[in-house]
Coordinates of N, CA and C and ligand atoms in Angstrom, one line a residue:
X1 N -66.9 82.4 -147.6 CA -68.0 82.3 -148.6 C -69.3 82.9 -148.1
X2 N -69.6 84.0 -149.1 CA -71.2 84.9 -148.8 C -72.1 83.4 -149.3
X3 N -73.6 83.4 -148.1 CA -74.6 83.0 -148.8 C -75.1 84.0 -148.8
X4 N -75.5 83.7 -150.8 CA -76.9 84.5 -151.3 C -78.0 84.7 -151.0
X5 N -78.1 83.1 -151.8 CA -79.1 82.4 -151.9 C -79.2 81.2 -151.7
X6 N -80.5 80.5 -150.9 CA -80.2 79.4 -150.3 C -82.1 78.9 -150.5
X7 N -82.4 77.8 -151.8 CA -83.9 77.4 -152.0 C -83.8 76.4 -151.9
X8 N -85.0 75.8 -151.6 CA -85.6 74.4 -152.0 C -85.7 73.8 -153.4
X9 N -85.0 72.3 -154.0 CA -85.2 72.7 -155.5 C -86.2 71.1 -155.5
X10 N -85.6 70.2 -155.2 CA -86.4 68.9 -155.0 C -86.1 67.9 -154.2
X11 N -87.5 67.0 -153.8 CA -86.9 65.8 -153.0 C -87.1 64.5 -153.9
X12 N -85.8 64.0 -154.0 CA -86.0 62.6 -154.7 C -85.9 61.1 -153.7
X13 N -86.7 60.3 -154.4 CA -87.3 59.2 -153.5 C -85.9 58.0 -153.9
X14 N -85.5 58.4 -154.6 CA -84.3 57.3 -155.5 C -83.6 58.1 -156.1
X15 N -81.8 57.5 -156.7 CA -81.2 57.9 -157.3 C -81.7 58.2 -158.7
X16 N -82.5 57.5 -159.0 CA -82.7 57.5 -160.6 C -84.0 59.1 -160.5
X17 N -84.8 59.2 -159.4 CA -85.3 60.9 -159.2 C -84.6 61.6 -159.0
X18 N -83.3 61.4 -158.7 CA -82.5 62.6 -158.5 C -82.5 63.8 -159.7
X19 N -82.4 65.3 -159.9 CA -82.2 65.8 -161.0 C -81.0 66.0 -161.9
X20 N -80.9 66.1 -163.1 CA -79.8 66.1 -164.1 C -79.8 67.3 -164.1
X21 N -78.2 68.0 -163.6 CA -77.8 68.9 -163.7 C -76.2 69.0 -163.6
X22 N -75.5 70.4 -163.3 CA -74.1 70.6 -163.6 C -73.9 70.8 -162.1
X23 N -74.4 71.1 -161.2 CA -74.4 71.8 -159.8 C -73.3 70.7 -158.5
X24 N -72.1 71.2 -158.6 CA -71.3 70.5 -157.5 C -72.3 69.8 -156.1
X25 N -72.4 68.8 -155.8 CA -73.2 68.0 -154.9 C -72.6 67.8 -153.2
X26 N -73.0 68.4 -152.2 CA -72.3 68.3 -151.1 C -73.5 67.4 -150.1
X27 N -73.2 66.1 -150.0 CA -74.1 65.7 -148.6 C -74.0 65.4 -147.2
X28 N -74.9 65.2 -146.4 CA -75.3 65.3 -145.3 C -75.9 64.1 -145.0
X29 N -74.7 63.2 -144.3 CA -75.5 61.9 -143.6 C -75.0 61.6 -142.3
X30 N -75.9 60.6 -141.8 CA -75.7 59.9 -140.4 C -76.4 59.5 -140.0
X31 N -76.4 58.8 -138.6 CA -77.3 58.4 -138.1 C -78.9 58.9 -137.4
X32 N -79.7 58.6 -137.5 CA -81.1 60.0 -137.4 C -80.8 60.4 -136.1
X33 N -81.0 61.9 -136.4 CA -81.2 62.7 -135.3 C -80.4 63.1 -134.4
X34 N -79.5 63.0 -135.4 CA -77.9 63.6 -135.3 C -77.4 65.2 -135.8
X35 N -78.4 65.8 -136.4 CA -78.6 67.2 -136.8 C -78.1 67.4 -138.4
X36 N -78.3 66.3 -138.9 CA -78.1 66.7 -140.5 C -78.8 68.1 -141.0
X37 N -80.0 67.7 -141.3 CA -80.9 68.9 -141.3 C -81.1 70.3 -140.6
X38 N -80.6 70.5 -139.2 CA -80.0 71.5 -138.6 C -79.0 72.3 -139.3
X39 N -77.9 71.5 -139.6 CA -76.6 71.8 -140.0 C -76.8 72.4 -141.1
X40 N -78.1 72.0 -142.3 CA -78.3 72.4 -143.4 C -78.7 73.8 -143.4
X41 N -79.3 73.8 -142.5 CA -79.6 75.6 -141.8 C -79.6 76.4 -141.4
X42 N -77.9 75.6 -140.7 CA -76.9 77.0 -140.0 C -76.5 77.3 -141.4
X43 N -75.8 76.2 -142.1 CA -75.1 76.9 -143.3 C -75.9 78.0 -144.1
X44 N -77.1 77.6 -144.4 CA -77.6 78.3 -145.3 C -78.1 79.8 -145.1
X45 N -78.2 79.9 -143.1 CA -78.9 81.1 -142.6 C -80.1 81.1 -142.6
X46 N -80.8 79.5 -142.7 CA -82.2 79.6 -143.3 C -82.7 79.2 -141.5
X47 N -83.9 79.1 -140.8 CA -83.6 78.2 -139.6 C -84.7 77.2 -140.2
X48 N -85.7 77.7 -141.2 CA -86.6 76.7 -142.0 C -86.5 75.8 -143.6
X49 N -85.1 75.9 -143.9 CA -85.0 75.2 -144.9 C -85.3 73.9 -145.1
X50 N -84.6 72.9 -144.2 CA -84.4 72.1 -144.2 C -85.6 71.1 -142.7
X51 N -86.1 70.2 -142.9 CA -87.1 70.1 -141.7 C -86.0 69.5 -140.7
X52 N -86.6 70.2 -139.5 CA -86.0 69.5 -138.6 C -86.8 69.1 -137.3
X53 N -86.6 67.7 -136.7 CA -87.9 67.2 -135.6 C -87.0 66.6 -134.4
X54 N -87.3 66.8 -133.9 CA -86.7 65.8 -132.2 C -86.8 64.3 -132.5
X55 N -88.0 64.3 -133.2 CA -88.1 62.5 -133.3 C -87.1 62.1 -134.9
X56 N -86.9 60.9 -134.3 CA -85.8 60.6 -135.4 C -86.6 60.2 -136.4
X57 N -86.4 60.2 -137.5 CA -86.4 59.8 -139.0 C -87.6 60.8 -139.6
X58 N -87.1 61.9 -139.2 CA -88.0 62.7 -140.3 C -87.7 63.3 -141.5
X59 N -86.5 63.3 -142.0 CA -85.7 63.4 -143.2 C -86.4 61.6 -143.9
X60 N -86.6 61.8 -145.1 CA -87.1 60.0 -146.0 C -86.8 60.7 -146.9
X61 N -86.3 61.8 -147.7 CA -85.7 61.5 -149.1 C -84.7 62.3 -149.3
X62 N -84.6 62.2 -150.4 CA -83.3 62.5 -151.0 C -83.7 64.4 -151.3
X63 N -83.0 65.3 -150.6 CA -83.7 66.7 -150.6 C -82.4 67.7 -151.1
X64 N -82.9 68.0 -152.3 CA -81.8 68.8 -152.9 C -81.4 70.9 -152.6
X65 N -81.2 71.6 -152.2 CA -80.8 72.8 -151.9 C -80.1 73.5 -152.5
X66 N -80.6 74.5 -153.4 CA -79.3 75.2 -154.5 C -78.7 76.3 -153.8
X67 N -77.5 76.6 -153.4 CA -76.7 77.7 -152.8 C -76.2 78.5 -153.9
X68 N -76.7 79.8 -154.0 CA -75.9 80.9 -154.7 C -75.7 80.4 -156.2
X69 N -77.2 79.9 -156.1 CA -77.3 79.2 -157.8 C -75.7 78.6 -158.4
X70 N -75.0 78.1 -157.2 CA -74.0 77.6 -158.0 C -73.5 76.1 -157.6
X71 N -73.7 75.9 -156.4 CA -73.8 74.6 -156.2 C -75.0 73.8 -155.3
X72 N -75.0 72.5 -154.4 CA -75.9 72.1 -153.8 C -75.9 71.7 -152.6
X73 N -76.2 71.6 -151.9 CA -76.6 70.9 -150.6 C -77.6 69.8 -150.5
X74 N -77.4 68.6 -149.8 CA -78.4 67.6 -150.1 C -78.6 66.5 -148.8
X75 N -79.9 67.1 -148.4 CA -80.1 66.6 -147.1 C -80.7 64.8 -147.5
X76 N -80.1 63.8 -146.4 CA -80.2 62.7 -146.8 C -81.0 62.1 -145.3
X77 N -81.7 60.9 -145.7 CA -82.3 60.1 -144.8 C -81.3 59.8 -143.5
X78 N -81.4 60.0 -142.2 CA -80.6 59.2 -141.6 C -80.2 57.4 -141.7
X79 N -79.4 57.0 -140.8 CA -79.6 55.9 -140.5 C -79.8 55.2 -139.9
X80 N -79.9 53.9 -139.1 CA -80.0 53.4 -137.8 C -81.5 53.7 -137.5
X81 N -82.3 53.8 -137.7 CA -83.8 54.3 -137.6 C -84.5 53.2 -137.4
X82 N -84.9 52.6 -137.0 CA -86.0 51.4 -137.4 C -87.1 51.8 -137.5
X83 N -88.0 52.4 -136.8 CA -89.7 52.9 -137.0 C -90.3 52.8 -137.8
X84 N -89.6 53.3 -139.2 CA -90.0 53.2 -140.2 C -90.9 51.7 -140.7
X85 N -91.7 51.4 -141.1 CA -92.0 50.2 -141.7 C -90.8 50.3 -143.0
X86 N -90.5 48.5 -142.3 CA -89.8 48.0 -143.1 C -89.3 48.1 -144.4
X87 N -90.1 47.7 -145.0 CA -89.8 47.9 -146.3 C -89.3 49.5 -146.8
X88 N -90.2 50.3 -146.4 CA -89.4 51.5 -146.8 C -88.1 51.9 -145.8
X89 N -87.6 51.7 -144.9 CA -86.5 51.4 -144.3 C -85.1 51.1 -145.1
X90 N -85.4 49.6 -146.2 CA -84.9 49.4 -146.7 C -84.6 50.2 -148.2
X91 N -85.6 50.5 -148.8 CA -85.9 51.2 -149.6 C -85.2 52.2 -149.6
X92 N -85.1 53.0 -148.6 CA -84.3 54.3 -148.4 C -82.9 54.2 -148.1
X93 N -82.2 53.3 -147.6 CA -80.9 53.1 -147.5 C -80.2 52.8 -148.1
X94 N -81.4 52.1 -149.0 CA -80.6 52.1 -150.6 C -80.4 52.9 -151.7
X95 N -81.6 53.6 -151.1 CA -81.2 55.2 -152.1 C -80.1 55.8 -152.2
X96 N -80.1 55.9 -150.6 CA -79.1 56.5 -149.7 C -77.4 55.9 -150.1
X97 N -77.4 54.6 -150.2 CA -76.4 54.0 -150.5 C -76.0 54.0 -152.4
X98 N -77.3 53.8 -153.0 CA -77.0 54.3 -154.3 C -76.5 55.5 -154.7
X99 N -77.2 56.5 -154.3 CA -76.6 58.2 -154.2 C -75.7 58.0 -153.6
X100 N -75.0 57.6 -152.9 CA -73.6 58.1 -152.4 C -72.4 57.4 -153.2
X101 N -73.1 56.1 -153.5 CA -71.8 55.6 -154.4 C -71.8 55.8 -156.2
X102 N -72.9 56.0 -156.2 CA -73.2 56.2 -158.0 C -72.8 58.0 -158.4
X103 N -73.7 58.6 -157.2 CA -73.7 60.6 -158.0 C -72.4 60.9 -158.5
X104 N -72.7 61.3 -159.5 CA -71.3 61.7 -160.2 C -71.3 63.4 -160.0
X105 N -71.9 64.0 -159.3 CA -72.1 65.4 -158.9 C -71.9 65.7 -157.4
X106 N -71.4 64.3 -156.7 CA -71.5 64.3 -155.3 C -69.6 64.8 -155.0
X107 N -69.0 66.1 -154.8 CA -67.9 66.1 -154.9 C -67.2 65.5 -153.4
X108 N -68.5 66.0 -151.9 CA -67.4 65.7 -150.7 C -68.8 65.5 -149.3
X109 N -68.5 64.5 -148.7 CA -69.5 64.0 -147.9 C -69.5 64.3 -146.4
X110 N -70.2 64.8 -145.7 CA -70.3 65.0 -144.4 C -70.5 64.0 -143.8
X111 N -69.8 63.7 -142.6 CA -70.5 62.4 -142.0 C -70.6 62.6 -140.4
X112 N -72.0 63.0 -140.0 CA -72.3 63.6 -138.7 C -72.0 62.3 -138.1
X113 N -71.2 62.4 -136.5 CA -71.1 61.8 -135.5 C -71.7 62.9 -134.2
X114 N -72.5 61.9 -133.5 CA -72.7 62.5 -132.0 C -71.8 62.5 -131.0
X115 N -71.4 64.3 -130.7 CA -69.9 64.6 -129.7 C -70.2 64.0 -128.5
X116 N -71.9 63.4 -128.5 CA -71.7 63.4 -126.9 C -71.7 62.0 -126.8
X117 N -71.4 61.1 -127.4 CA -71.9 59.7 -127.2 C -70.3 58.8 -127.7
X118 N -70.0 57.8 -126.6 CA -68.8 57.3 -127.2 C -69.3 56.6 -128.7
X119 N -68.0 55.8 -129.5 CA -68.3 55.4 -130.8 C -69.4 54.6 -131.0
X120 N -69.9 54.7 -131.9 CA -70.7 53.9 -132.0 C -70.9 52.3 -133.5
X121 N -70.9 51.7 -132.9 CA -70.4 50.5 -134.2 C -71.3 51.0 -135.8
X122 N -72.7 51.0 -135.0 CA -73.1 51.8 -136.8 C -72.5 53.0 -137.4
X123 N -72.1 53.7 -136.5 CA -71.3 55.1 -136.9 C -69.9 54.3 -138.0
X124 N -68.9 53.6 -136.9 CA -67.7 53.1 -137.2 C -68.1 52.4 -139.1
X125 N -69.2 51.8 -139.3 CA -69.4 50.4 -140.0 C -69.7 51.5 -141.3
X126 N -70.0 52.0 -141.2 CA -70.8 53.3 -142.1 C -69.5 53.9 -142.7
X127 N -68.7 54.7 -141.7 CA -67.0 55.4 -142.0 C -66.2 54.1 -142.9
X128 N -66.3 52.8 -142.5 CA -65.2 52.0 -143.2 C -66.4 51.4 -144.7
X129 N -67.1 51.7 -144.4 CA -68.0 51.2 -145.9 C -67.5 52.5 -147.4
X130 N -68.3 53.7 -146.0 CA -68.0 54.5 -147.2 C -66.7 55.0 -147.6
X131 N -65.9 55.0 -146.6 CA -64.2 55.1 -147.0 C -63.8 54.9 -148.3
X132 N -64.3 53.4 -148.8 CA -63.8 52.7 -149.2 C -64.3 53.1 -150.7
X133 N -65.2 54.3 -151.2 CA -66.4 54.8 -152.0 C -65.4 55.3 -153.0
X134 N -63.9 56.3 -152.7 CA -63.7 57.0 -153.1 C -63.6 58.4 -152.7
X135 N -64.6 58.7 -152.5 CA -65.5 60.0 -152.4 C -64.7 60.7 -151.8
X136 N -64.2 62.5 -151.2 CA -63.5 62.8 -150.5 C -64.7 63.0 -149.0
X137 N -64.1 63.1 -148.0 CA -65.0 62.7 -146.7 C -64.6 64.1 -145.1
X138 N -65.5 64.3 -144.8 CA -65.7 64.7 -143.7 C -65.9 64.2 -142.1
X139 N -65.5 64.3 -141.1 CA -66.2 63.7 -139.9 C -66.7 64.7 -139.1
X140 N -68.0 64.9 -139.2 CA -68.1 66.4 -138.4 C -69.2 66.1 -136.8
X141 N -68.4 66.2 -135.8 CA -68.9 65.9 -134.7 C -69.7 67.1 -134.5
X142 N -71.3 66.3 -134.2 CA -72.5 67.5 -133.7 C -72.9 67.7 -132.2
X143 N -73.4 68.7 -132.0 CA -74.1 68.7 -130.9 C -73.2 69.3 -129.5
X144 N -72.1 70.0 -130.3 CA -70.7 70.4 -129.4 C -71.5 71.7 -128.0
X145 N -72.0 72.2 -128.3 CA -72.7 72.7 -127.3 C -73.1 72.2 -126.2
X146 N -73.0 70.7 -126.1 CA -74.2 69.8 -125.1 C -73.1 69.3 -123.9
X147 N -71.4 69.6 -124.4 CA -70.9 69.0 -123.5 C -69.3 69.8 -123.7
X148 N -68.3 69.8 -122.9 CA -67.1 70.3 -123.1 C -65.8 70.1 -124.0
X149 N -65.2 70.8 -124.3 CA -64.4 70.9 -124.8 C -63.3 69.4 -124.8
X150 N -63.1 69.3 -123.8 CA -62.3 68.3 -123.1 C -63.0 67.1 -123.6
X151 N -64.8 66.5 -123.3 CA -65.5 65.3 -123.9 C -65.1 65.5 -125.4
X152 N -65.4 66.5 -125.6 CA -65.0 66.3 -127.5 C -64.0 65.9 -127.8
X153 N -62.8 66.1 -127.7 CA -61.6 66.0 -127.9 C -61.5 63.8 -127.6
X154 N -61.9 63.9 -126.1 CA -62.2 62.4 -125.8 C -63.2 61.2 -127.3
X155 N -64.1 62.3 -127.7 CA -65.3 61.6 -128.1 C -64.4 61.3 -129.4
X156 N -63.7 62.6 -130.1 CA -63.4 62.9 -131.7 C -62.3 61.4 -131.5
X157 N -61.1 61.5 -130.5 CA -59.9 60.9 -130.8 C -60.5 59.2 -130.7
X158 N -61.1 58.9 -129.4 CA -61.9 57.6 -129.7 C -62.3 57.1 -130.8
X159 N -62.9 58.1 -131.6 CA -63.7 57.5 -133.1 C -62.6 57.2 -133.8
X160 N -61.5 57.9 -133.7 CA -60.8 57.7 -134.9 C -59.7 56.7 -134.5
X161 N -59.4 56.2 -133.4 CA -58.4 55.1 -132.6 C -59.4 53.9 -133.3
X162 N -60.9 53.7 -133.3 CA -61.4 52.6 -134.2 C -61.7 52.9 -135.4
X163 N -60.9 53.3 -136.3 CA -61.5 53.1 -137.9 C -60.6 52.2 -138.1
X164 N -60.7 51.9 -139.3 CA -59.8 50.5 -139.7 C -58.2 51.3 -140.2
X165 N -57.1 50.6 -140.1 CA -56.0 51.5 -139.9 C -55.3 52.4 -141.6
X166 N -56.3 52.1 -143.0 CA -56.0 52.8 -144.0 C -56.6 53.5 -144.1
X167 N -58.2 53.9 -143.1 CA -58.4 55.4 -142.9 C -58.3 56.6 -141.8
X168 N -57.2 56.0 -140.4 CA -57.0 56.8 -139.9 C -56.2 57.7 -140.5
X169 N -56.8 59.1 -140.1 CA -55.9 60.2 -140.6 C -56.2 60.5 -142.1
X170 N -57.2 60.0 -142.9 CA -57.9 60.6 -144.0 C -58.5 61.4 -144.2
X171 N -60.1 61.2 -143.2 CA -60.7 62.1 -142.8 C -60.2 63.5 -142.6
X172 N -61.2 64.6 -142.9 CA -61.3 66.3 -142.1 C -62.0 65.9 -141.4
X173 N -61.5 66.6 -139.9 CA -62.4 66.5 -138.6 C -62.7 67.8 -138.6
X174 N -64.0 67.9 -138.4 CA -64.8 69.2 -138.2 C -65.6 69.0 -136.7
X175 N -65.3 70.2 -135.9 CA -66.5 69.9 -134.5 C -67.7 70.9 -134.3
X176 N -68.7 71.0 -134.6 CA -69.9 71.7 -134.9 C -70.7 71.8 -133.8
X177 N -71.6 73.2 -133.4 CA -73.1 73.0 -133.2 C -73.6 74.1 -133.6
X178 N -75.3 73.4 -134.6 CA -75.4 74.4 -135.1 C -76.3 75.4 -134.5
X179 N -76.8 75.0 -133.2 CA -76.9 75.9 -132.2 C -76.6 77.1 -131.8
X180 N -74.6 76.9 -131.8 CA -74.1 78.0 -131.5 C -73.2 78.7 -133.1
X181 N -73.6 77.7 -133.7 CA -73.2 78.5 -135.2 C -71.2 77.7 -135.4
X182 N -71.1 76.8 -134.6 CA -69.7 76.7 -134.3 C -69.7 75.8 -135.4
X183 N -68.0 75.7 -136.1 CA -68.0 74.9 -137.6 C -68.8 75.6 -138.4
X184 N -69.2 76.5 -138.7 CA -69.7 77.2 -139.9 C -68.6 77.5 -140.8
X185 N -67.8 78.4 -140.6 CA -66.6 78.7 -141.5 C -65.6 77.3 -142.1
X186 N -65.2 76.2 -141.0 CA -64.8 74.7 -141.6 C -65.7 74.8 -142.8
X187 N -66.9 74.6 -142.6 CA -67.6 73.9 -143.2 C -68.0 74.2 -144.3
X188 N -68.1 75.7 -144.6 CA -67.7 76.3 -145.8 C -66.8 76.6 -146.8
X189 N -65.7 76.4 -146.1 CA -63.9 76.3 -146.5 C -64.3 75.0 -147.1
X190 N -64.4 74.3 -146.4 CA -64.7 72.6 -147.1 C -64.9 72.1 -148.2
X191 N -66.5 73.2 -148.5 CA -67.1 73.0 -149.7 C -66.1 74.2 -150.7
X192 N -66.0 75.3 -150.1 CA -65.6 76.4 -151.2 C -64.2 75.3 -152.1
X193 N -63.3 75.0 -151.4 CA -62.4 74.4 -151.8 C -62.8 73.4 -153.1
X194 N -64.0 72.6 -153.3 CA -64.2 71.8 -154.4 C -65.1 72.2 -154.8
X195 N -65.4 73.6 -155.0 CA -66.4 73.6 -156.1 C -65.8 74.4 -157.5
Ligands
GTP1 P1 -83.3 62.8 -139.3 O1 -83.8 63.7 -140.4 O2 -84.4 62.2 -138.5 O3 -82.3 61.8 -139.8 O4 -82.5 63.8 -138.2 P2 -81.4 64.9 -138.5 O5 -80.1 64.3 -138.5 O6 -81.7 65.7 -139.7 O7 -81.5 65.8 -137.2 P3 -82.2 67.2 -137.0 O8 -81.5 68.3 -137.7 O9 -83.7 67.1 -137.4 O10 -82.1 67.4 -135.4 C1 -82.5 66.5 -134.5 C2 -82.7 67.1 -133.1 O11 -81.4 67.5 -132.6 C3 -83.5 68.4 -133.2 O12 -84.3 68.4 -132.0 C4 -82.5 69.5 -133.2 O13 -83.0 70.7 -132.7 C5 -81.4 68.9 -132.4 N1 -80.1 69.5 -132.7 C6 -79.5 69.5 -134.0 N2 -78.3 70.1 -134.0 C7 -78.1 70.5 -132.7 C8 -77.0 71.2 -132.1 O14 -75.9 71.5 -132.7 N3 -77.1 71.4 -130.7 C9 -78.2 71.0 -130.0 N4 -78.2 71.3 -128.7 N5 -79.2 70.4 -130.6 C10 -79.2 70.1 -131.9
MG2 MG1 -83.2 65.4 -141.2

């Protein structure tokens, strides 16, 4: 799949800001500072679309992206963040948790794991919540550049020896960095397929 065109269209603070439209919905979650937002900018070819910081939780809303005026991209808050004052902490997870289980435009979900870190229980808790959504699902390990071939394969098969046993083998595993551009084409195939 050619990108066209790749804009900024809006950031919503809640599902109920989100915009009414027809546009097939693809998102981008995980835990902060796991390269959601990166990822949004290898795909698009943009390297400033989407903001991206070293420090975790700089994504807070709901951030919509129109590709080739035909579908969307939609960068989402991480999770696991605390910094945040509280209350909006909560605030946003629930967005976060509302949009993912309510959008009826949301056709297939990314779910960034870090290649270089064994599992992680919020990672795991997150996979068996949202499993259970419906939704069709991705697992796309980031940050493949940082370590070898061999740890990834280690990192990927661990994650998936702990999910709960009606979603091993559901998932698409995708292995990415958008660094070196790697997982671009998965990741496109992905979306092209449901839109
Ligand atoms: P929040 O918005 O805070 O939830 O974070 P995020 O998941 O959007 O992460 P973001 O894309 O902002 O990236 C976080 C940090 O990781 C930045 O310093 C990125 O440059 C770095 N990073 C992201 N992807 C990669 C990658 O594939 N390889 C390497 N080496 N670094 C990456
Ligand atoms: Mg971000």
């Amino acid at each position: 799949m050619q990108i066209k065109s790749a804009v900024f269209r809006i950031s919503a603070r809640d599902l109920a800001a989100a915009p009414e439209w027809d546009y097939p919905e693809f998102a981008f979650i995980g835990r902060s500072n796991v390269g959601k937002s990166s990822m949004i900018n290898m795909l698009s070819n943009k390297s400033d679309l989407a903001k991206v910081s070293a420090t975790p939780g700089k994504t807070q809303l709901l951030n919509f992206f129109i590709i080739n005026d035909q579908w969307c991209l939609v960068d989402l808050p991480g999770y696991g963040y605390a910094k945040v004052a509280k209350s909006e902490k909560i605030n946003f997870n629930e967005s976060v948790g509302d949009y993912l289980e309510q959008r009826e435009n949301l056709r297939r979900v990314f779910i960034l794991i870090d290649s270089r870190i064994p599992p992680q229980q919020i990672d795991l808790d997150f996979v068996a919540w949202f499993g259970d959504c419906g939704v069709p699902f991705s697992l796309v390990f980031t940050k493949a550049d940082k370590q070898s071939a061999t740890k990834i394969r280690v990192a990927t098969e661990s994650f998936l020896a702990r999910l709960p046993e009606h979603l091993k083998g559901v998932p698409q595993i995708i292995v990415s960095s958008s660094k070196e551009r790697t997982g671009r084409i998965d990741l496109l195939k992905s979306i092209a397929q449901m839109i």
